[in-house]
Amino acid sequence: MSPLILLAIVLALTVAGYVMGRQRAVGSVDDVRKLHSLPNFYGMNVAMLAFVPAVLLLAIWVIVQPLVVAGQVRGDIPDTLYETRGELSLVMSDVQRVASGLDTAIAQGVLAPGDIEGLDATTVRDTLGGVGVALGSDVSEEVLAAALDYRATSNTGDWVRTVVVLVVAVAGFLYAYLGTSGTLRARNRVETGILILLITAALIAILTTLGIVLSLLFNTIEFFGLYPADEFFFGTTWSPSFGGGSQLGILPLLWGTLYISLIALAVAVPIGLFAAIYLSEYASSKVRSIAKPMLEVLAGIPTIVYGLFALLTVGPLLVGIFGDGGILGVGWMQGGTAVMTAGLVMGIMLIPFVSSLSDDIINAVPQAMRDGSYGLGATQSETIRQVVMPAALPGIVGAILLAASRAIGETMIVVLGAGAAARLSLNPFDAMTTVTAKIVSQLTGDADFASPEALVAFSLGMTLFVVTLALNVLALYIVRKYREQYE
Amino acid sequence: MMKDNVENKVGVDAMNVKFSARDVQVYYGDNHAIKDVNVDILDKTVTAFIGPSGCGKSTFLRSLNRMNDTIPICRVEGDILLDGEDINAPQVDPVQLRAKVGMVFQKPNPFPKSIYDNIAYGPRIHGLARNKAELDEIVEKSLRRGAIWDEVKDRLDAPGTGLSGGQQQRLCIARAVATEPEVLLMDEPCSALDPIATAQVEELIDELKASYSVVIVTHSMQQAARVSQKTAFFHLGNLVEYDDTTTIFTNPRDTRTESYITGRIG
Ligand SMILES: Nc1ncnc2c1ncn2[C@@H]1O[C@H](COP(=O)(O)OP(=O)(O)O)[C@@H](O)[C@H]1O
Ligand SMILES: [Mg+2]
């Protein structure tokens, strides 16, 4: 039975449980007011116990069964067929493909279920091709045998799954239904149920994050098996070549990331903060009602559009000023793509981010604080500088660090605005590149995922992750220290 | 001899007038919140504003130091004279005025700064101290006047927001006193305080009247009777009655005043 049908059955049982549980509770007393909880809670209680354990079990089973079956079938495959782990997983994917192809063939009526056992390995490829499942090579006896084993085990698993899930659903239903009486604290049960639901959601969020980190981590470890860590962290040259002999030093990339982010923040923080102060403290409500949405539109522009802006407008403009034969005649800038180009545009991108966060934070400073300052004869700007800003500072520092995280993680503007040359240079008009841009270029194209040149992307990602994490921890620390001091 | 005395008394009274309000109207948009208020507030005297919620006590109080300027929709008409000078005249800087007419608010609102910096805030802005020693002196004096010196003298660097509610309010009073104002406006300064803190603040008000004109808005009739010499009763934006506190509480002329102080309206 397919998981969907099974789910439908459980759902039907759930609905029935709701109706019946409610009825049983109402019927158990002569006056509904004597029930411990409102009738709906009794219905929900039965529905919950019928649905949640069964569906949870189903979900876990659907995920785990293929892994278990694959593990078991892997043992069937003679080691003459493969030498490395990579080859084994190729064979396994053939097996799975044949197995699912056979399912399709049966579903389309090309093969009868009984034919399966007597199938000849040599004809399998044609048969499956006939139903639209294309195989890369002829199927060997061993693979066919393994595929058959795979199917059989999966089928058995499916049956057991159907039975177990239904038993759990019915058991939950019966347990709750038979336990329903006027004195049952159904309301509290439902409350617990909701709590468990919320905890589960939180757990899923945390576990996925953990999963992402772990996958980064394993690949990073694999990379360091192929490439020395000290050369990665302290190498000053970045020149990957897929032919071998790459130099994969992260320093030029980190420097590019840092330099561009710094310029971006130097643009975004003052402008964004001052805009926020103007909007929240000085602007009339009319100006505010127009200016705020406009700033927010700026925040909604996709970064690729900013990238185009950098490439087509800001870059040439800067070359016209700082380039050879430019207005200043200094000749600092060779081409349109430069740290400055990307930094400026990224700064523009971050302005609405900084300003709208700061605006909210400044507005959250209680009016009583301002009144107190005005009442002592302070002017508006004195009040803002000495009372409002200090009160808002932890939030603003947080906003700035968040903006920094975004700047560090930004990719498109860098790819289009800063160029692709990894370089350690102090000249802001040189082309440089960042960690994120290099992650993209290492993984696009025909990368061999076992080579250090591709795996380095994961350690770059991991480094970036650690840097942003440290930044966020720092933000939290500052905010907390400040709060302790002033709350 | 007798005549002399009377004349003398009138003369002192006239010199004694700190604030004199003539036909004051306050509007919030179309809402006419203060109507035709005429009142003389005396120096070195505690004046209590009483009246039911929403009758305009805070509004009138805030027009005495032009705090209403910070509310865009608020409009004040009529003359308010401080020492004979119109505070709403164009040449008067509201910021300077507020340094002279200090204010304490209903909810204690210490700044998110240290106790020391809270008190030093006003003196620093107005340049009252020439050096650190003088500033230290002002801070200590103000904290003493706020009757909180002994409680905080060992932790002047601790945040003002970390004090208890009653301490915070006394800190705010000390902060207002630090700028050497001539008038102190207090808008229900004890409404967020427990009885002990209230008693401390009342004691403080009593001491402050030796050097300041104090105006206090209060909802507590007992408090008005305890701390004030003059009482003004507001009702629906009108100043119904203004007299010696003892007269208001023992022998009110207006029936509305009587109803209010006996608890029939409010
Ligand atoms: N900031 C304001 N904006 C608009 N109306 C206000 C504002 N403050 C007070 N009012 C109005 O003015 C009137 C008097 O209020 P208020 O002076 O606060 O009364 P009280 O302090 O005596 O309780 C009320 O009708 C109130 O709604
Ligand atoms: Mg009030």
Short mmCIF file of C-alpha atoms in Angstrom, two decimals, chain B:
data_model
loop_
_atom_site.label_atom_id
_atom_site.label_comp_id
_atom_site.label_asym_id
_atom_site.label_seq_id
_atom_site.Cartn_x
_atom_site.Cartn_y
_atom_site.Cartn_z
CA MET B 1 0.37 99.07 62.23
CA MET B 2 -2.31 96.67 61.15
CA LYS B 3 -2.63 98.38 57.79
CA ASP B 4 1.09 98.23 57.34
CA ASN B 5 1.06 94.54 57.82
CA VAL B 6 -1.63 93.99 55.22
CA GLU B 7 0.12 96.16 52.68
CA ASN B 8 3.33 94.36 53.33
CA LYS B 9 1.66 91.04 52.80
CA VAL B 10 0.12 92.07 49.48
CA GLY B 11 3.47 93.37 48.36
CA VAL B 12 5.21 90.10 49.18
CA ASP B 13 2.48 88.19 47.40
CA ALA B 14 2.84 90.20 44.22
CA MET B 15 6.61 89.73 44.23
CA ASN B 16 6.01 86.15 45.03
CA VAL B 17 4.14 85.27 41.86
CA LYS B 18 6.25 82.93 39.78
CA PHE B 19 3.89 81.88 37.02
CA SER B 20 0.96 83.88 35.97
CA ALA B 21 -1.40 82.38 33.40
CA ARG B 22 -3.99 84.50 31.62
CA ASP B 23 -6.78 83.08 29.48
CA VAL B 24 -4.80 80.00 28.59
CA GLN B 25 -6.33 77.68 26.01
CA VAL B 26 -4.79 74.41 24.89
CA TYR B 27 -5.98 72.42 21.91
CA TYR B 28 -5.04 68.98 20.69
CA GLY B 29 -6.21 69.28 17.11
CA ASP B 30 -9.89 70.03 17.58
CA ASN B 31 -9.97 68.86 21.16
CA HIS B 32 -10.17 71.89 23.44
CA ALA B 33 -8.33 70.47 26.44
CA ILE B 34 -7.73 73.60 28.56
CA LYS B 35 -10.29 76.40 28.64
CA ASP B 36 -9.75 79.96 29.88
CA VAL B 37 -7.39 79.12 32.70
CA ASN B 38 -6.22 82.03 34.86
CA VAL B 39 -3.92 81.25 37.75
CA ASP B 40 -1.03 82.74 39.73
CA ILE B 41 1.45 80.21 40.97
CA LEU B 42 3.57 81.40 43.87
CA ASP B 43 7.26 81.09 44.51
CA LYS B 44 8.54 78.95 47.40
CA THR B 45 5.18 77.30 47.60
CA VAL B 46 3.84 73.87 46.74
CA THR B 47 0.83 74.10 44.46
CA ALA B 48 -1.26 70.99 43.88
CA PHE B 49 -3.33 70.35 40.76
CA ILE B 50 -6.16 67.97 41.44
CA GLY B 51 -9.11 66.79 39.40
CA PRO B 52 -10.54 63.73 37.67
CA SER B 53 -8.56 61.90 34.96
CA GLY B 54 -8.51 63.62 31.60
CA CYS B 55 -9.46 67.03 32.99
CA GLY B 56 -6.26 68.57 31.64
CA LYS B 57 -3.92 68.73 34.67
CA SER B 58 -0.98 67.26 32.79
CA THR B 59 -1.73 69.34 29.73
CA PHE B 60 -1.68 72.55 31.72
CA LEU B 61 1.43 71.51 33.61
CA ARG B 62 3.22 70.74 30.36
CA SER B 63 2.32 74.11 28.93
CA LEU B 64 4.25 75.73 31.81
CA ASN B 65 7.58 74.51 30.42
CA ARG B 66 6.48 74.23 26.80
CA MET B 67 6.77 70.46 26.79
CA ASN B 68 3.65 70.59 24.67
CA ASP B 69 5.86 71.89 21.87
CA THR B 70 7.04 68.32 21.41
CA ILE B 71 3.51 67.21 20.52
CA PRO B 72 2.89 68.28 16.91
CA ILE B 73 -0.90 68.58 17.15
CA CYS B 74 -0.85 70.61 20.36
CA ARG B 75 -1.56 74.36 20.30
CA VAL B 76 -1.33 76.75 23.27
CA GLU B 77 -3.02 80.19 23.34
CA GLY B 78 -3.12 82.96 25.95
CA ASP B 79 -0.33 84.37 28.06
CA ILE B 80 1.84 82.45 30.46
CA LEU B 81 4.25 84.74 32.28
CA LEU B 82 7.27 83.50 34.17
CA ASP B 83 8.60 86.29 36.36
CA GLY B 84 6.57 88.66 34.21
CA GLU B 85 7.95 87.45 30.89
CA ASP B 86 5.86 85.64 28.31
CA ILE B 87 7.30 82.15 27.91
CA ASN B 88 5.68 81.74 24.50
CA ALA B 89 7.28 84.89 23.11
CA PRO B 90 9.30 84.25 19.94
CA GLN B 91 12.60 85.26 21.53
CA VAL B 92 12.23 82.67 24.30
CA ASP B 93 14.11 79.44 23.65
CA PRO B 94 12.06 76.53 24.96
CA VAL B 95 15.25 74.65 25.66
CA GLN B 96 16.47 77.43 27.99
CA LEU B 97 13.05 77.65 29.56
CA ARG B 98 13.03 73.98 30.41
CA ALA B 99 16.36 74.35 32.14
CA LYS B 100 14.68 76.90 34.40
CA VAL B 101 11.44 74.99 34.80
CA GLY B 102 12.34 71.40 35.59
CA MET B 103 10.00 68.48 35.28
CA VAL B 104 9.53 65.14 36.98
CA PHE B 105 7.31 62.62 35.25
CA GLN B 106 4.71 60.15 36.37
CA LYS B 107 6.82 57.12 35.56
CA PRO B 108 10.43 57.27 36.73
CA ASN B 109 12.49 57.64 33.56
CA PRO B 110 16.18 57.43 34.40
CA PHE B 111 18.43 57.42 31.34
CA PRO B 112 20.27 54.22 30.47
CA LYS B 113 23.42 55.68 32.00
CA SER B 114 25.19 55.50 35.34
CA ILE B 115 23.69 57.23 38.36
CA TYR B 116 26.43 59.84 38.14
CA ASP B 117 25.81 60.51 34.46
CA ASN B 118 22.08 60.76 35.03
CA ILE B 119 22.59 63.62 37.48
CA ALA B 120 25.42 65.19 35.50
CA TYR B 121 23.37 65.19 32.32
CA GLY B 122 21.74 68.59 32.77
CA PRO B 123 24.76 70.39 34.26
CA ARG B 124 26.93 69.10 31.41
CA ILE B 125 24.50 70.26 28.74
CA HIS B 126 24.19 73.69 30.28
CA GLY B 127 27.83 73.99 31.20
CA LEU B 128 27.19 74.53 34.89
CA ALA B 129 30.48 73.06 36.05
CA ARG B 130 33.90 74.32 35.07
CA ASN B 131 35.72 71.15 36.01
CA LYS B 132 35.28 67.63 37.27
CA ALA B 133 35.49 68.63 40.91
CA GLU B 134 32.67 71.09 40.52
CA LEU B 135 30.60 68.52 38.66
CA ASP B 136 31.25 66.00 41.44
CA GLU B 137 30.07 68.58 43.90
CA ILE B 138 26.88 69.30 41.94
CA VAL B 139 26.16 65.59 41.68
CA GLU B 140 26.61 65.03 45.38
CA LYS B 141 24.56 68.07 46.31
CA SER B 142 21.74 67.09 43.99
CA LEU B 143 21.69 63.52 45.22
CA ARG B 144 21.56 64.80 48.77
CA ARG B 145 18.67 67.08 47.89
CA GLY B 146 16.99 64.11 46.24
CA ALA B 147 17.38 62.28 49.59
CA ILE B 148 19.09 59.40 47.85
CA TRP B 149 22.78 60.17 48.41
CA ASP B 150 23.25 57.70 51.24
CA GLU B 151 21.72 54.89 49.24
CA VAL B 152 23.80 55.37 46.09
CA LYS B 153 27.03 57.07 47.15
CA ASP B 154 28.95 53.82 46.90
CA ARG B 155 27.70 52.93 43.45
CA LEU B 156 27.59 56.09 41.42
CA ASP B 157 28.86 54.11 38.44
CA ALA B 158 26.00 51.62 38.60
CA PRO B 159 23.23 52.09 36.04
CA GLY B 160 20.38 54.33 37.15
CA THR B 161 17.94 51.86 35.67
CA GLY B 162 19.02 49.26 38.23
CA LEU B 163 17.52 51.11 41.18
CA SER B 164 14.13 50.35 42.70
CA GLY B 165 11.11 52.34 41.53
CA GLY B 166 11.16 54.71 44.49
CA GLN B 167 14.90 55.24 44.20
CA GLN B 168 14.57 55.87 40.48
CA GLN B 169 11.97 58.55 41.09
CA ARG B 170 14.14 60.26 43.67
CA LEU B 171 17.02 60.00 41.20
CA CYS B 172 14.83 61.75 38.62
CA ILE B 173 14.00 64.46 41.13
CA ALA B 174 17.70 64.87 41.94
CA ARG B 175 18.39 65.00 38.21
CA ALA B 176 15.84 67.78 37.78
CA VAL B 177 17.24 69.66 40.76
CA ALA B 178 20.79 69.43 39.41
CA THR B 179 20.15 71.99 36.68
CA GLU B 180 19.22 74.54 39.37
CA PRO B 181 15.71 75.16 38.12
CA GLU B 182 13.48 77.87 39.62
CA VAL B 183 10.32 75.85 39.30
CA LEU B 184 9.80 72.12 39.60
CA LEU B 185 6.81 70.58 37.83
CA MET B 186 5.83 67.11 39.02
CA ASP B 187 3.24 65.08 37.19
CA GLU B 188 1.88 62.46 39.59
CA PRO B 189 5.40 61.68 40.84
CA CYS B 190 4.21 59.09 43.33
CA SER B 191 1.68 57.15 41.33
CA ALA B 192 4.17 54.37 40.61
CA LEU B 193 5.56 54.26 44.12
CA ASP B 194 4.84 52.26 47.25
CA PRO B 195 3.79 54.06 50.45
CA ILE B 196 7.29 54.24 51.90
CA ALA B 197 8.80 55.70 48.75
CA THR B 198 5.84 58.06 48.53
CA ALA B 199 6.51 59.31 52.02
CA GLN B 200 10.16 59.90 51.12
CA VAL B 201 9.23 61.85 48.01
CA GLU B 202 6.68 63.92 49.93
CA GLU B 203 9.24 64.76 52.55
CA LEU B 204 11.55 65.81 49.76
CA ILE B 205 8.92 68.05 48.19
CA ASP B 206 8.44 69.70 51.53
CA GLU B 207 12.16 70.48 51.70
CA LEU B 208 12.30 71.67 48.11
CA LYS B 209 9.70 74.33 48.65
CA ALA B 210 12.20 76.33 50.67
CA SER B 211 14.02 77.18 47.46
CA TYR B 212 11.64 76.40 44.61
CA SER B 213 8.17 76.87 43.38
CA VAL B 214 6.82 73.33 43.18
CA VAL B 215 3.74 72.34 41.18
CA ILE B 216 2.51 68.82 41.73
CA VAL B 217 -0.26 66.97 39.97
CA THR B 218 -1.77 64.33 42.18
CA HIS B 219 -4.71 61.99 42.31
CA SER B 220 -4.47 61.61 46.02
CA MET B 221 -6.43 64.17 47.98
CA GLN B 222 -4.49 63.24 51.09
CA GLN B 223 -1.27 63.93 49.31
CA ALA B 224 -2.48 67.32 48.11
CA ALA B 225 -3.55 68.13 51.66
CA ARG B 226 -0.25 66.93 53.11
CA VAL B 227 2.24 68.62 50.82
CA SER B 228 0.62 71.68 49.27
CA GLN B 229 -0.22 75.17 50.42
CA LYS B 230 -2.25 76.07 47.35
CA THR B 231 -4.61 73.78 45.45
CA ALA B 232 -6.16 74.14 42.01
CA PHE B 233 -9.10 71.98 41.08
CA PHE B 234 -9.55 71.24 37.37
CA HIS B 235 -12.68 69.81 35.82
CA LEU B 236 -13.28 69.13 32.10
CA GLY B 237 -10.55 71.56 31.08
CA ASN B 238 -11.70 74.38 33.36
CA LEU B 239 -9.93 75.63 36.43
CA VAL B 240 -12.89 75.45 38.77
CA GLU B 241 -11.36 76.67 41.96
CA TYR B 242 -7.95 77.85 43.14
CA ASP B 243 -7.32 78.69 46.77
CA ASP B 244 -5.38 77.84 49.88
CA THR B 245 -5.27 74.10 50.29
CA THR B 246 -7.00 74.28 53.67
CA THR B 247 -9.84 76.31 52.18
CA ILE B 248 -10.29 73.92 49.27
CA PHE B 249 -10.49 70.94 51.56
CA THR B 250 -12.53 72.44 54.37
CA ASN B 251 -14.63 75.08 52.76
CA PRO B 252 -14.83 74.82 48.96
CA ARG B 253 -16.90 77.44 47.21
CA ASP B 254 -17.86 75.41 44.13
CA THR B 255 -20.16 72.40 44.39
CA ARG B 256 -18.04 70.52 41.81
CA THR B 257 -14.99 70.87 44.06
CA GLU B 258 -16.94 69.64 47.00
CA SER B 259 -18.29 66.68 45.08
CA TYR B 260 -14.79 65.77 43.93
CA ILE B 261 -13.09 65.98 47.29
CA THR B 262 -15.86 64.03 48.93
CA GLY B 263 -15.54 61.39 46.23
CA ARG B 264 -18.76 61.93 44.36
CA ILE B 265 -17.16 62.77 41.00
CA GLY B 266 -13.89 61.46 39.82
#
